[in-house]
PDB file of C-alpha atoms and ligand atoms in Angstrom:
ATOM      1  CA  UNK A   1      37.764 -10.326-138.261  1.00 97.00           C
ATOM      2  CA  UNK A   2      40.405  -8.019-139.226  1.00 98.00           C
ATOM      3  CA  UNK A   3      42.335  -6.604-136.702  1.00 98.00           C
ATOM      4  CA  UNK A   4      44.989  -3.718-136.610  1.00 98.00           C
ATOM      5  CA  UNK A   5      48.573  -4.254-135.293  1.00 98.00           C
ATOM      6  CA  UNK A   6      51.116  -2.151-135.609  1.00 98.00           C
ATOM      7  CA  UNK A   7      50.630  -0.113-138.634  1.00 98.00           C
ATOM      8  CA  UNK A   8      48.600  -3.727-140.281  1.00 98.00           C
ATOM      9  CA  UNK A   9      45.408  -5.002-140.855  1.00 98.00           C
ATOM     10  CA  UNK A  10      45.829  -8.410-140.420  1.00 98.00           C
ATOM     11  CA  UNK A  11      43.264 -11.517-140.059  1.00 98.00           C
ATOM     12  CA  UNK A  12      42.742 -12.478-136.375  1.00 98.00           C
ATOM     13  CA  UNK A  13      44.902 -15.541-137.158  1.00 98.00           C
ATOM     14  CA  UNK A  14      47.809 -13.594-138.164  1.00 98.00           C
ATOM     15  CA  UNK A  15      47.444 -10.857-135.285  1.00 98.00           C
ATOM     16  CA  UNK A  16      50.005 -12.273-133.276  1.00 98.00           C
ATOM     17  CA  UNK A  17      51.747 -10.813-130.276  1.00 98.00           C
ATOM     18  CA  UNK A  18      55.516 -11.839-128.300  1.00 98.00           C
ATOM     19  CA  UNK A  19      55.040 -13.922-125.467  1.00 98.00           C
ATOM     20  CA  UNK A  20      57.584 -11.476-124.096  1.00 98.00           C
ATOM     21  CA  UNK A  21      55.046  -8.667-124.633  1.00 98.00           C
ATOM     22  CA  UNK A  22      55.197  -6.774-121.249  1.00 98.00           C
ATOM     23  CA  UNK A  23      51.537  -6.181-121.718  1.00 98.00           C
ATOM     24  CA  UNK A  24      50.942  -9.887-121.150  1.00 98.00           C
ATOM     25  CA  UNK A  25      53.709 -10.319-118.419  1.00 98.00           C
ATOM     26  CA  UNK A  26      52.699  -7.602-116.500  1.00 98.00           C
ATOM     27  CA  UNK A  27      49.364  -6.051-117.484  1.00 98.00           C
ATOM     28  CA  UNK A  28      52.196  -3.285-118.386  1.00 98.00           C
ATOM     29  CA  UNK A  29      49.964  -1.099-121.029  1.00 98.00           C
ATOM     30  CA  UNK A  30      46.953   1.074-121.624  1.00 98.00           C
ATOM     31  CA  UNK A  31      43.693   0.448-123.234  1.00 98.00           C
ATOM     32  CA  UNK A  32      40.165   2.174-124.147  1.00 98.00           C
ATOM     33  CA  UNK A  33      36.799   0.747-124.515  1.00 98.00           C
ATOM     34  CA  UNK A  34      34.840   2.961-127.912  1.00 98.00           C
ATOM     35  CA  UNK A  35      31.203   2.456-129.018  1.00 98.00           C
ATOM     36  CA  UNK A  36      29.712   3.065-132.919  1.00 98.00           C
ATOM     37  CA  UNK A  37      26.179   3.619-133.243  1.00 97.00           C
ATOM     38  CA  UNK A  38      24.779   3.598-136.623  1.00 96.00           C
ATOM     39  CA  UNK A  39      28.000   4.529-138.199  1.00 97.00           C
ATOM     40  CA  UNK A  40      29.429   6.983-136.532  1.00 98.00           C
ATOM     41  CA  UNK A  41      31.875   6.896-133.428  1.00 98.00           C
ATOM     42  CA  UNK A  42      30.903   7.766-129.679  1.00 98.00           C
ATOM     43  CA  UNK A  43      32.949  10.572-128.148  1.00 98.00           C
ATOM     44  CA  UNK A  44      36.057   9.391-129.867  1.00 98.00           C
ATOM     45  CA  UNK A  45      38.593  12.576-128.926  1.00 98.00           C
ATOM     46  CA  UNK A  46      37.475  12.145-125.647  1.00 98.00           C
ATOM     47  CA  UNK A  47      38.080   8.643-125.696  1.00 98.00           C
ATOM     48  CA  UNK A  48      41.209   9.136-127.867  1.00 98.00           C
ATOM     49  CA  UNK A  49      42.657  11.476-125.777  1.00 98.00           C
ATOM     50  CA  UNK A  50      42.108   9.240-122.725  1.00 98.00           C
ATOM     51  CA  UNK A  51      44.206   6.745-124.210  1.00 98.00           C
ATOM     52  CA  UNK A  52      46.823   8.815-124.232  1.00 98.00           C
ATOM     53  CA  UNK A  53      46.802  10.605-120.998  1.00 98.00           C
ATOM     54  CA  UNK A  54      46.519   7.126-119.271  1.00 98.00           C
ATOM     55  CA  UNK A  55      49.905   6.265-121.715  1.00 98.00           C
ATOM     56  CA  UNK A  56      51.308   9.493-120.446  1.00 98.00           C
ATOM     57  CA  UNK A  57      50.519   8.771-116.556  1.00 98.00           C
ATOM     58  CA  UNK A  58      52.608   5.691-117.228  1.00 98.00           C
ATOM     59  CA  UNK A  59      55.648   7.232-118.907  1.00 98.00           C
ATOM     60  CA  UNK A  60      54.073   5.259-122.586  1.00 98.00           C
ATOM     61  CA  UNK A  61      54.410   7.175-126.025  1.00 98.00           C
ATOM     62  CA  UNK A  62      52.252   5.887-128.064  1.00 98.00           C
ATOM     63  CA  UNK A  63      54.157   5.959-131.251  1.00 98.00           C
ATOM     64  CA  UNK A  64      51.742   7.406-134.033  1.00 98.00           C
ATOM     65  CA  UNK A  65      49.995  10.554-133.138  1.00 98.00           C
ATOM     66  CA  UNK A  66      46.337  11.345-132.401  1.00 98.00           C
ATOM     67  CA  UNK A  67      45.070  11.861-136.117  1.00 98.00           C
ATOM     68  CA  UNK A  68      46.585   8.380-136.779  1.00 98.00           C
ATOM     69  CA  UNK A  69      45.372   6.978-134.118  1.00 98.00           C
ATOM     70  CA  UNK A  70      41.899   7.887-135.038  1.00 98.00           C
ATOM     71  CA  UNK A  71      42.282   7.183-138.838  1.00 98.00           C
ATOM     72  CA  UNK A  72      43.670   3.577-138.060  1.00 98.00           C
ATOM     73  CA  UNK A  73      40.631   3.331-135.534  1.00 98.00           C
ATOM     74  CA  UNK A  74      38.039   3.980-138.374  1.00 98.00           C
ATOM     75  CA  UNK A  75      40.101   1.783-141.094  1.00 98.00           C
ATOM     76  CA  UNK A  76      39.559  -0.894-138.717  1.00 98.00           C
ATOM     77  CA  UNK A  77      36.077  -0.271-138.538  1.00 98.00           C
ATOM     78  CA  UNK A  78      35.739   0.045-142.351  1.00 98.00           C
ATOM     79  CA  UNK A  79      37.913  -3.122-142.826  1.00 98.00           C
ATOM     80  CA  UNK A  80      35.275  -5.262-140.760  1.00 98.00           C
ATOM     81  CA  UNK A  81      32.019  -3.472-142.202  1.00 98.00           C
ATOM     82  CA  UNK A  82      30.272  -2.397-139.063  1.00 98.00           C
ATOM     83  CA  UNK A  83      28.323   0.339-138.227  1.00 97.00           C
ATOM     84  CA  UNK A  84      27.212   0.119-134.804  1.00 97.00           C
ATOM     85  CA  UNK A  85      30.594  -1.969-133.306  1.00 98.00           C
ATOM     86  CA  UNK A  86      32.623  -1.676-129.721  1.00 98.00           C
ATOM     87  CA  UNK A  87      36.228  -0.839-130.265  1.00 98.00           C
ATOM     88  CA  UNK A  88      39.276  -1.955-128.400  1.00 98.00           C
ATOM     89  CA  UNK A  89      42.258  -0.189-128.566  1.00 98.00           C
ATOM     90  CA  UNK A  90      45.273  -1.122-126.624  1.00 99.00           C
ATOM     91  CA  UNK A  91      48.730   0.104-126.335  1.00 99.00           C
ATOM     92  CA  UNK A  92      51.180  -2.198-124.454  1.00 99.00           C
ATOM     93  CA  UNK A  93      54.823  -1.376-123.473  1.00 98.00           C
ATOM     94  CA  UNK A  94      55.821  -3.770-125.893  1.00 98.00           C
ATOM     95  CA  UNK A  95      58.203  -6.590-126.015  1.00 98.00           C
ATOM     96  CA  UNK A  96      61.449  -6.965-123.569  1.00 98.00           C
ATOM     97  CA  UNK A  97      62.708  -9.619-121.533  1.00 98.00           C
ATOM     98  CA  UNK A  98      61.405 -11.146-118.367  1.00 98.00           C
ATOM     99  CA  UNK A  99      62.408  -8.324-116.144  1.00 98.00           C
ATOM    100  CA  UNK A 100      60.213  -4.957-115.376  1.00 98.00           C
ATOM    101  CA  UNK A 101      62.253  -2.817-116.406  1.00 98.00           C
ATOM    102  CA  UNK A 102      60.271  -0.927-119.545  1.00 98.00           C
ATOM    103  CA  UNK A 103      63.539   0.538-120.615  1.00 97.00           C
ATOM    104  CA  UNK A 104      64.188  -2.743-122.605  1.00 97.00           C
ATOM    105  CA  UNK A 105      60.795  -2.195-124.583  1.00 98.00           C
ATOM    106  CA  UNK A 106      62.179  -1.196-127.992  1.00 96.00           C
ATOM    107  CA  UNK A 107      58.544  -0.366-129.352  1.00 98.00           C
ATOM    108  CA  UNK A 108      55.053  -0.375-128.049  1.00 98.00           C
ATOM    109  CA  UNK A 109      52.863  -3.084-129.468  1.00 98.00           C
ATOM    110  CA  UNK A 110      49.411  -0.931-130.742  1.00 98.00           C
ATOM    111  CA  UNK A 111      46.552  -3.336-131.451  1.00 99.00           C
ATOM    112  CA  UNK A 112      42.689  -2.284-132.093  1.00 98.00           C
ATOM    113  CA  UNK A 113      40.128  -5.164-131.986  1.00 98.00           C
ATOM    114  CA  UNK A 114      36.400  -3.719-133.205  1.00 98.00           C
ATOM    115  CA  UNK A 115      33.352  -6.032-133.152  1.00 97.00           C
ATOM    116  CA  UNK A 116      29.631  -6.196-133.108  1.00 95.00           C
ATOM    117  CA  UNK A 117      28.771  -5.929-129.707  1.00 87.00           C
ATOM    118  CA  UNK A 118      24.906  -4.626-128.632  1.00 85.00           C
ATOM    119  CA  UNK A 119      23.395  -4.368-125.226  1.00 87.00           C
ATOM    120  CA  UNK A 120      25.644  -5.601-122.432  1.00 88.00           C
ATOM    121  CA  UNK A 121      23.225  -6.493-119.695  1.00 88.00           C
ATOM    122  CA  UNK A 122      20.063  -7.717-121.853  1.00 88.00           C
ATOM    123  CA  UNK A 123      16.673  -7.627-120.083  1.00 89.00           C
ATOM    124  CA  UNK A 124      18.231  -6.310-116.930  1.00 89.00           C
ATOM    125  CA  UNK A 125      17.556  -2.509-118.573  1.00 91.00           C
ATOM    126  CA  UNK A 126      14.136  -3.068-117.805  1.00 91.00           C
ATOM    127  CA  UNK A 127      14.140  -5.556-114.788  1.00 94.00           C
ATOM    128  CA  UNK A 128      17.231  -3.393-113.123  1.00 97.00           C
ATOM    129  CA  UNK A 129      20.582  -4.861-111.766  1.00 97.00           C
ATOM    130  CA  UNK A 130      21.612  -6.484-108.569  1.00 97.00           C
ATOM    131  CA  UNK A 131      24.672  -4.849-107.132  1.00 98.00           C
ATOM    132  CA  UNK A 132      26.809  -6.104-104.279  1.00 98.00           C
ATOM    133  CA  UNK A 133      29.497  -4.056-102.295  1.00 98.00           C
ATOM    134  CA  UNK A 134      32.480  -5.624-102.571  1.00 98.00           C
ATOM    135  CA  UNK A 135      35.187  -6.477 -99.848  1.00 98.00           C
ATOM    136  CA  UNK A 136      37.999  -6.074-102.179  1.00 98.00           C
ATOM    137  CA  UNK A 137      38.723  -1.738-101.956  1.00 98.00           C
ATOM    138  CA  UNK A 138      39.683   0.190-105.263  1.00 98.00           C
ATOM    139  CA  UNK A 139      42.816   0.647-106.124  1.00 96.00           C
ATOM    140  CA  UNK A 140      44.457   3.275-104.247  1.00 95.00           C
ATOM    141  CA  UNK A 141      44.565   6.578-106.665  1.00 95.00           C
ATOM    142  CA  UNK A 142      48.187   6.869-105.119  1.00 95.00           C
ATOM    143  CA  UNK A 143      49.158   3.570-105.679  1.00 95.00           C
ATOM    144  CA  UNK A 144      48.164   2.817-109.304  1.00 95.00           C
ATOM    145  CA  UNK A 145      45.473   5.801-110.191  1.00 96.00           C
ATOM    146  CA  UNK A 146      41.746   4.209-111.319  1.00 97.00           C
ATOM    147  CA  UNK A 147      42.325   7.110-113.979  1.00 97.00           C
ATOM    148  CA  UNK A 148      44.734   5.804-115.361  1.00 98.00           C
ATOM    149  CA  UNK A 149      42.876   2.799-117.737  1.00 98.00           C
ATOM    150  CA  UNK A 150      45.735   0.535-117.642  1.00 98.00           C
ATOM    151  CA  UNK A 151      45.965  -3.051-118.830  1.00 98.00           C
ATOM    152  CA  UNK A 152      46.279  -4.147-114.810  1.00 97.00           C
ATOM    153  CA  UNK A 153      42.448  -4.719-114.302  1.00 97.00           C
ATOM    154  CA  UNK A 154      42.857  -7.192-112.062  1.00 98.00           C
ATOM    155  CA  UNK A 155      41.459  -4.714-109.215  1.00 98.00           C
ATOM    156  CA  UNK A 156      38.290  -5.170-111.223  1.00 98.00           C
ATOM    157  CA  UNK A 157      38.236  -8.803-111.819  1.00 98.00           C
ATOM    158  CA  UNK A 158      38.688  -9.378-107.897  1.00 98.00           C
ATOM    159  CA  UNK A 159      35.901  -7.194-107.596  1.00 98.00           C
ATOM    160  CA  UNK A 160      33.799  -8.674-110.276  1.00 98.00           C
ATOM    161  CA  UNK A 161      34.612 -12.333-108.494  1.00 98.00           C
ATOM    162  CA  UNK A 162      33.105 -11.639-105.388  1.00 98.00           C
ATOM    163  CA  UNK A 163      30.164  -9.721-106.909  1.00 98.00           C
ATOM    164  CA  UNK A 164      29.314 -13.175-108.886  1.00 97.00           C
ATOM    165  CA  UNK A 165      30.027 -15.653-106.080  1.00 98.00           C
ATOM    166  CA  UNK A 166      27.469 -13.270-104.521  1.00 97.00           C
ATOM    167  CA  UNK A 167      25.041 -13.346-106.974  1.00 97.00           C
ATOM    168  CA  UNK A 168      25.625  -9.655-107.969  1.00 97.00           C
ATOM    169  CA  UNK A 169      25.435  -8.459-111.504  1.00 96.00           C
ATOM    170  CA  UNK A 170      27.535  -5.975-110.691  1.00 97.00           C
ATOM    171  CA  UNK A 171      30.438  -5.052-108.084  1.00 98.00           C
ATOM    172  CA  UNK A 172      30.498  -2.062-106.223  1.00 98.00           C
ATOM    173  CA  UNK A 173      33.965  -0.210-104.811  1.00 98.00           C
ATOM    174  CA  UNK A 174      34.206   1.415-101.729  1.00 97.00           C
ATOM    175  CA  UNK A 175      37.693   2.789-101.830  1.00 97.00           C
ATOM    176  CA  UNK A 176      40.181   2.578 -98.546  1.00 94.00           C
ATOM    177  CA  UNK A 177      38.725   5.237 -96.489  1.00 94.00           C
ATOM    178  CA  UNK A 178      34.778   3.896 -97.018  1.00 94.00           C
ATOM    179  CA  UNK A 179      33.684   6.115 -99.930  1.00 97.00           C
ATOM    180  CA  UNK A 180      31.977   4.307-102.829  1.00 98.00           C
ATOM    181  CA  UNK A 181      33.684   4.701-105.894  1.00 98.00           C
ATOM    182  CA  UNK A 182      32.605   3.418-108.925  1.00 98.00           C
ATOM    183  CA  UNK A 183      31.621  -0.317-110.267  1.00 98.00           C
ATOM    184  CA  UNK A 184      33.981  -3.231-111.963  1.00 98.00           C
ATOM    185  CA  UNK A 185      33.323  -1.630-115.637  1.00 97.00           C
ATOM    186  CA  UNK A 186      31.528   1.499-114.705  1.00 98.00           C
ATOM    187  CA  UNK A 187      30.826   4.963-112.848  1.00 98.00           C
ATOM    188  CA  UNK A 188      27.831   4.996-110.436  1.00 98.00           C
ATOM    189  CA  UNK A 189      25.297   7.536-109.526  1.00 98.00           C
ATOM    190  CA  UNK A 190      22.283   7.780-107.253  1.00 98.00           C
ATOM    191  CA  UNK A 191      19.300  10.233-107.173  1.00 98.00           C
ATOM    192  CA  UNK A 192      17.817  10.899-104.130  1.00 98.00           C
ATOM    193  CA  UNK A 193      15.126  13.642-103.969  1.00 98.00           C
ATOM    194  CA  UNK A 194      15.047  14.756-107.371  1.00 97.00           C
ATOM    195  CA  UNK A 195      19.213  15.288-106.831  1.00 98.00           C
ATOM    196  CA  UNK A 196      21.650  13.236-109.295  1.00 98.00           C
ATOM    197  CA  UNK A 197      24.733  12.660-107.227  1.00 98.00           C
ATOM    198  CA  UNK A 198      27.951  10.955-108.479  1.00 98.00           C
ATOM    199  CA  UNK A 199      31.135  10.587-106.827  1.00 98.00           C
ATOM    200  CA  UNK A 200      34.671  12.470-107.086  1.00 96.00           C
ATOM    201  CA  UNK A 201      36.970  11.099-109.508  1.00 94.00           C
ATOM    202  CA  UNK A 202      39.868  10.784-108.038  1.00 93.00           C
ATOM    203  CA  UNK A 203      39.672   7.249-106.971  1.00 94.00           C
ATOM    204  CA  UNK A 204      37.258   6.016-110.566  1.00 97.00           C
ATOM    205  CA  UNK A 205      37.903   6.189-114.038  1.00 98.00           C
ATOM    206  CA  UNK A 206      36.810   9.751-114.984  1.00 97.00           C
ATOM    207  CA  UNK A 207      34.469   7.773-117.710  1.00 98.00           C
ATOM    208  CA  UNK A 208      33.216   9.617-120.439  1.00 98.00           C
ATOM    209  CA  UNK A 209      29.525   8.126-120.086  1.00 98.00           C
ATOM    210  CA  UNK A 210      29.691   9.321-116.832  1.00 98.00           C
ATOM    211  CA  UNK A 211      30.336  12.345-118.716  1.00 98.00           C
ATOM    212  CA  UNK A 212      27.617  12.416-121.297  1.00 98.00           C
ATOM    213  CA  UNK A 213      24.917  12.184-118.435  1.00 98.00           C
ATOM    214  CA  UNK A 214      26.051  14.726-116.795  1.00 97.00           C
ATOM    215  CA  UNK A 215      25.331  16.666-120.103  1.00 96.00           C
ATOM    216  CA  UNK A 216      22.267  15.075-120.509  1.00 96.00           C
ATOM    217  CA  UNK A 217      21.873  15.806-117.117  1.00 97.00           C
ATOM    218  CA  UNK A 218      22.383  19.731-117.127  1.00 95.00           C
ATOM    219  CA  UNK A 219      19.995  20.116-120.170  1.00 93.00           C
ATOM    220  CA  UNK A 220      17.234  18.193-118.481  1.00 95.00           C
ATOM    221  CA  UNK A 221      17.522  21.164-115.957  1.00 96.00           C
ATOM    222  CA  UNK A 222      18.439  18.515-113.064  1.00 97.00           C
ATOM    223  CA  UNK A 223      20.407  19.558-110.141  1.00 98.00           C
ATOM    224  CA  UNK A 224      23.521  17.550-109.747  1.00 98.00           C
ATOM    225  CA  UNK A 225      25.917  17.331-107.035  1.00 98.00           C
ATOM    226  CA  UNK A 226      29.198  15.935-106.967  1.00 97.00           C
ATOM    227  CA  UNK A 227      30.462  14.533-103.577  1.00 97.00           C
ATOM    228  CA  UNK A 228      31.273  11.974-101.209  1.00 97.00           C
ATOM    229  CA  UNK A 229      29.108   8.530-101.125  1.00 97.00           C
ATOM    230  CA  UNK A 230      28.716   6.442 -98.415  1.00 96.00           C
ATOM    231  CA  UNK A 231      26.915   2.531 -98.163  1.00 93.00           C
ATOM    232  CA  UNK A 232      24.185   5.191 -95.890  1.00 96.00           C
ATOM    233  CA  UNK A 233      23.523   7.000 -99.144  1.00 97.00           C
ATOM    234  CA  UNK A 234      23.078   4.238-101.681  1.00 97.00           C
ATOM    235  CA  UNK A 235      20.936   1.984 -99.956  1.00 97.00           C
ATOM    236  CA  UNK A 236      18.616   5.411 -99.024  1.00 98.00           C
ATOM    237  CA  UNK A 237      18.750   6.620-102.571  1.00 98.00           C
ATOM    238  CA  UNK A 238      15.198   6.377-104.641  1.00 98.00           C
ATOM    239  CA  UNK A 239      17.380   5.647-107.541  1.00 98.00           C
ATOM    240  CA  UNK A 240      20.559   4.299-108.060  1.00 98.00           C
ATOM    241  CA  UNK A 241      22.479   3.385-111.808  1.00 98.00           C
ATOM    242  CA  UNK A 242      25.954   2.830-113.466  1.00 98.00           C
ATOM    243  CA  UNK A 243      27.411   4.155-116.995  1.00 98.00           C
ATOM    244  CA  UNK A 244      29.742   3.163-119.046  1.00 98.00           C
ATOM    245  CA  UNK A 245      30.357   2.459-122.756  1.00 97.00           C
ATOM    246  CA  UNK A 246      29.968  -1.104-122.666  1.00 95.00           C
ATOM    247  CA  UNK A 247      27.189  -1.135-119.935  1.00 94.00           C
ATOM    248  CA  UNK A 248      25.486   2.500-121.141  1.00 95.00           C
ATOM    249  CA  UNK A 249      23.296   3.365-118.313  1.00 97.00           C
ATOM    250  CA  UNK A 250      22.408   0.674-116.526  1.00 97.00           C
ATOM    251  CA  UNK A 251      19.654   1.071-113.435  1.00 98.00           C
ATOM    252  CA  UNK A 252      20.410  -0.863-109.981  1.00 98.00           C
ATOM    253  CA  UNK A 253      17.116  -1.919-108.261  1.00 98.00           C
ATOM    254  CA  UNK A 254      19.165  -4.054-105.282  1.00 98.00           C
ATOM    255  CA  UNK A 255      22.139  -3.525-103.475  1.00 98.00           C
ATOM    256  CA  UNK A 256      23.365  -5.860-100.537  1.00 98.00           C
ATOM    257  CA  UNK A 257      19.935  -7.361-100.233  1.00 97.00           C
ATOM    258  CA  UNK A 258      18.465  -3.827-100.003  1.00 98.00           C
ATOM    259  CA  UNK A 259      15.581  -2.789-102.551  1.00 98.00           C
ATOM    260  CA  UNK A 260      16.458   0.856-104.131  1.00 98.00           C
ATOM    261  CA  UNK A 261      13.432   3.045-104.338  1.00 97.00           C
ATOM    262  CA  UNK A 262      10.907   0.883-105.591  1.00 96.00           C
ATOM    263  CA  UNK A 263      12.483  -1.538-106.877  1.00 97.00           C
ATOM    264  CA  UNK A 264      12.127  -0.843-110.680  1.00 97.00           C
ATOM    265  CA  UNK A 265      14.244   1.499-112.563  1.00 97.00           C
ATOM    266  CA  UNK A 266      13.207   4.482-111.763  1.00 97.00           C
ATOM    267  CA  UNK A 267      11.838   8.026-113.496  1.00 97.00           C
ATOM    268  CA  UNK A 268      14.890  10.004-113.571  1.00 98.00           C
ATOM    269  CA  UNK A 269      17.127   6.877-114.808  1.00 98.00           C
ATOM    270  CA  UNK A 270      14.779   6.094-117.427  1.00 97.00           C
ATOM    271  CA  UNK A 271      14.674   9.806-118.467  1.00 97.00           C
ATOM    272  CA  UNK A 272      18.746  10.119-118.745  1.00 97.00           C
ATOM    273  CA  UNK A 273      18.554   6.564-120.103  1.00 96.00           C
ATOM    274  CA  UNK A 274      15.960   7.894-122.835  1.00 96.00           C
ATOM    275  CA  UNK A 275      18.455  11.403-123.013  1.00 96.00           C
ATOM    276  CA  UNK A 276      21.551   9.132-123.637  1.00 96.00           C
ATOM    277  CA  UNK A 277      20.381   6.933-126.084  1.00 95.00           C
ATOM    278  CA  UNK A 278      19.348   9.814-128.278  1.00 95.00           C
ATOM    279  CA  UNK A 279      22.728  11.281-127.814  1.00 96.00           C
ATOM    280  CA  UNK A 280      24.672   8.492-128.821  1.00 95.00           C
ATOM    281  CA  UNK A 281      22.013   8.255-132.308  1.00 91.00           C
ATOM    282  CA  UNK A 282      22.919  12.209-132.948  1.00 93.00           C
ATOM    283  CA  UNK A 283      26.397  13.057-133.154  1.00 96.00           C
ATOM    284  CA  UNK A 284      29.656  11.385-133.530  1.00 97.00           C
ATOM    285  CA  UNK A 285      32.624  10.824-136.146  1.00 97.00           C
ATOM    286  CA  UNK A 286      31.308   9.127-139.012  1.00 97.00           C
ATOM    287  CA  UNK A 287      33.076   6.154-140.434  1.00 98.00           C
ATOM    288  CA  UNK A 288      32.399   5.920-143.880  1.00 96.00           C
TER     289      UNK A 288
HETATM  290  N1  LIG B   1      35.077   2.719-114.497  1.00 70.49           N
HETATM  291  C1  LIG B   1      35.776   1.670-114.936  1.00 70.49           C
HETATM  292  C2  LIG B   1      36.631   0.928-113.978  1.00 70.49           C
HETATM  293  C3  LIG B   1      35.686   1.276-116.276  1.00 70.49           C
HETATM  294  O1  LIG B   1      36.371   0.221-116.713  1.00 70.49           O
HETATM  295  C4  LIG B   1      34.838   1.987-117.146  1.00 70.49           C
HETATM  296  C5  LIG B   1      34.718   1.564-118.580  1.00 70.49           C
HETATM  297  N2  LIG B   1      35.653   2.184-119.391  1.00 70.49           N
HETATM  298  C6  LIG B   1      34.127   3.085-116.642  1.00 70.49           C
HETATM  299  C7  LIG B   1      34.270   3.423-115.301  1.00 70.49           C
HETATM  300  C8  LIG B   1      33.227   3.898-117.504  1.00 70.49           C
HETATM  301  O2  LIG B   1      33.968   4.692-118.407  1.00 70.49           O
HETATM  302  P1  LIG B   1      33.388   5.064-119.822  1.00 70.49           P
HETATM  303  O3  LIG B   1      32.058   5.676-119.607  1.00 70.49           O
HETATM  304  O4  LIG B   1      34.384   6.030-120.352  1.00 70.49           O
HETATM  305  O5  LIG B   1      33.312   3.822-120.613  1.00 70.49           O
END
């Protein structure tokens, strides 16, 4: 595998990073999560400029520009032949010493990992997902903004914990004042009488799947509401689902014990499920 680091492509032997990398001592950095299909890249300004708004939440310049980000992106693609890949690019604060402060970061350390990667959840986008509600609340959007896609996912990985102990697939958020956010890796939505509602995002990642099926979404003629979503509301929805670019849409047919609907994915998942996938197979920035 040949992975880019700062301005290189280098084997994944020789991608090496300081120990002293405030990335790894403090999660101090920003990252994005990119699909290919069939040779061309999903969404990759949007992604793109993600990564830098996140960079730019957390006072991180991200020392080549846009263009260069997205040429080095493809390279890396090239470099490792693939066609239908997930992409990793990460920006960390770079190396300093063992203190915070991010002054004493000469240069940010810019890596971007790209492998084969299909379906996330196998079988389970036929059989549906088991979700639990987890204890552990989102991260406060005025504490360290779920926008913001920072290298600090442990927020997530708490979440994802109890979800597994629990026999969940999936974790789902409820942020501090009992709203349902989003889930460990993904946005949610629910249908409930022919309605697609999602959440706000000001306390999820404004995800760019979530995006696309709202697209998808709008051209299917559905009506869609945006607004608050309580445990009352997903357990009573006839349909419930997550998206994201690793987990594309990904239909929830139990949550806390409680069947969704009936219990299979249901008609209007499967149609935006059906919508997305032909999305993702028509447009994007070609690699080669
Ligand atoms: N929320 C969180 C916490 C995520 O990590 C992701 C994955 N990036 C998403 C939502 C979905 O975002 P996207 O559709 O842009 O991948």
């Amino acid at each position: 595998m040949i992975i880019y680091l700062n301005g290189e492509f280098v084997p994944e032997e020789e991608a090496k990073v300081s120990v002293f990398d405030h990335g790894l001592l403090y999660g101090d950095g920003v990252f994005e999560g990119i699909r290919a299909y069939d040779g061309r890249v999903f969404r990759l300004d949007e992604h793109i400029d993600r990564l830098y708004d996140s960079a730019k939440t957390i006072d991180l310049e991200v020392p080549i520009t846009r263009e260069e980000f997205k040429e080095a992106l493809l390279e890396t693609l090239r470099r490792n032949n693939l066609k239908d890949a997930y992409i990793r690019p990460i920006v960390t604060r770079g190396k300093g010493d063992l203190g915070l402060d991010p002054r004493k970061c000469a240069t940010p350390t810019v890596i971007i990992i790209a492998t084969g990667w299909g379906a996330m959840y196998g079988d389970l986008y036929e059989k549906g997902l088991t979700a639990i509600t987890v204890s552990v609340r989102r991260n406060a959007a005025d504490a360290l903004p779920p926008n913001v896609k920072s290298l600090n996912y442990l927020n997530n990985i708490l979440a994802k914990i109890e979800a597994n102990y629990k026999g969940g697939d999936e974790a789902i958020f409820l942020d501090t004042h009992g709203n349902i956010t989003e889930g460990s890796g993904d946005n949610l939505f629910l249908v409930k009488n022919g309605v697609l509602i999602t959440p706000h995002t000001l306390n999820n990642l404004r995800g760019v799947t979530r995006h696309v099926v709202l697209e998808a979404a709008a051209s299917l003629g559905l009506t869609v509401m945006e607004r608050d979503v309580g445990y009352f509301d997903l357990y009573t929805a006839d349909e419930v689902f997550v998206t994201g670019t690793a987990a594309e849409l990904g239909p929830i047919v139990t949550i806390d014990g409680r069947t969704i609907g009936t219990g299979t994915p249901g008609p209007v998942t499967k149609q935006l499920m059906a919508g997305f996938s032909a999305i993702t197979r028509n447009e994007g920035t070609p690699i080669y």
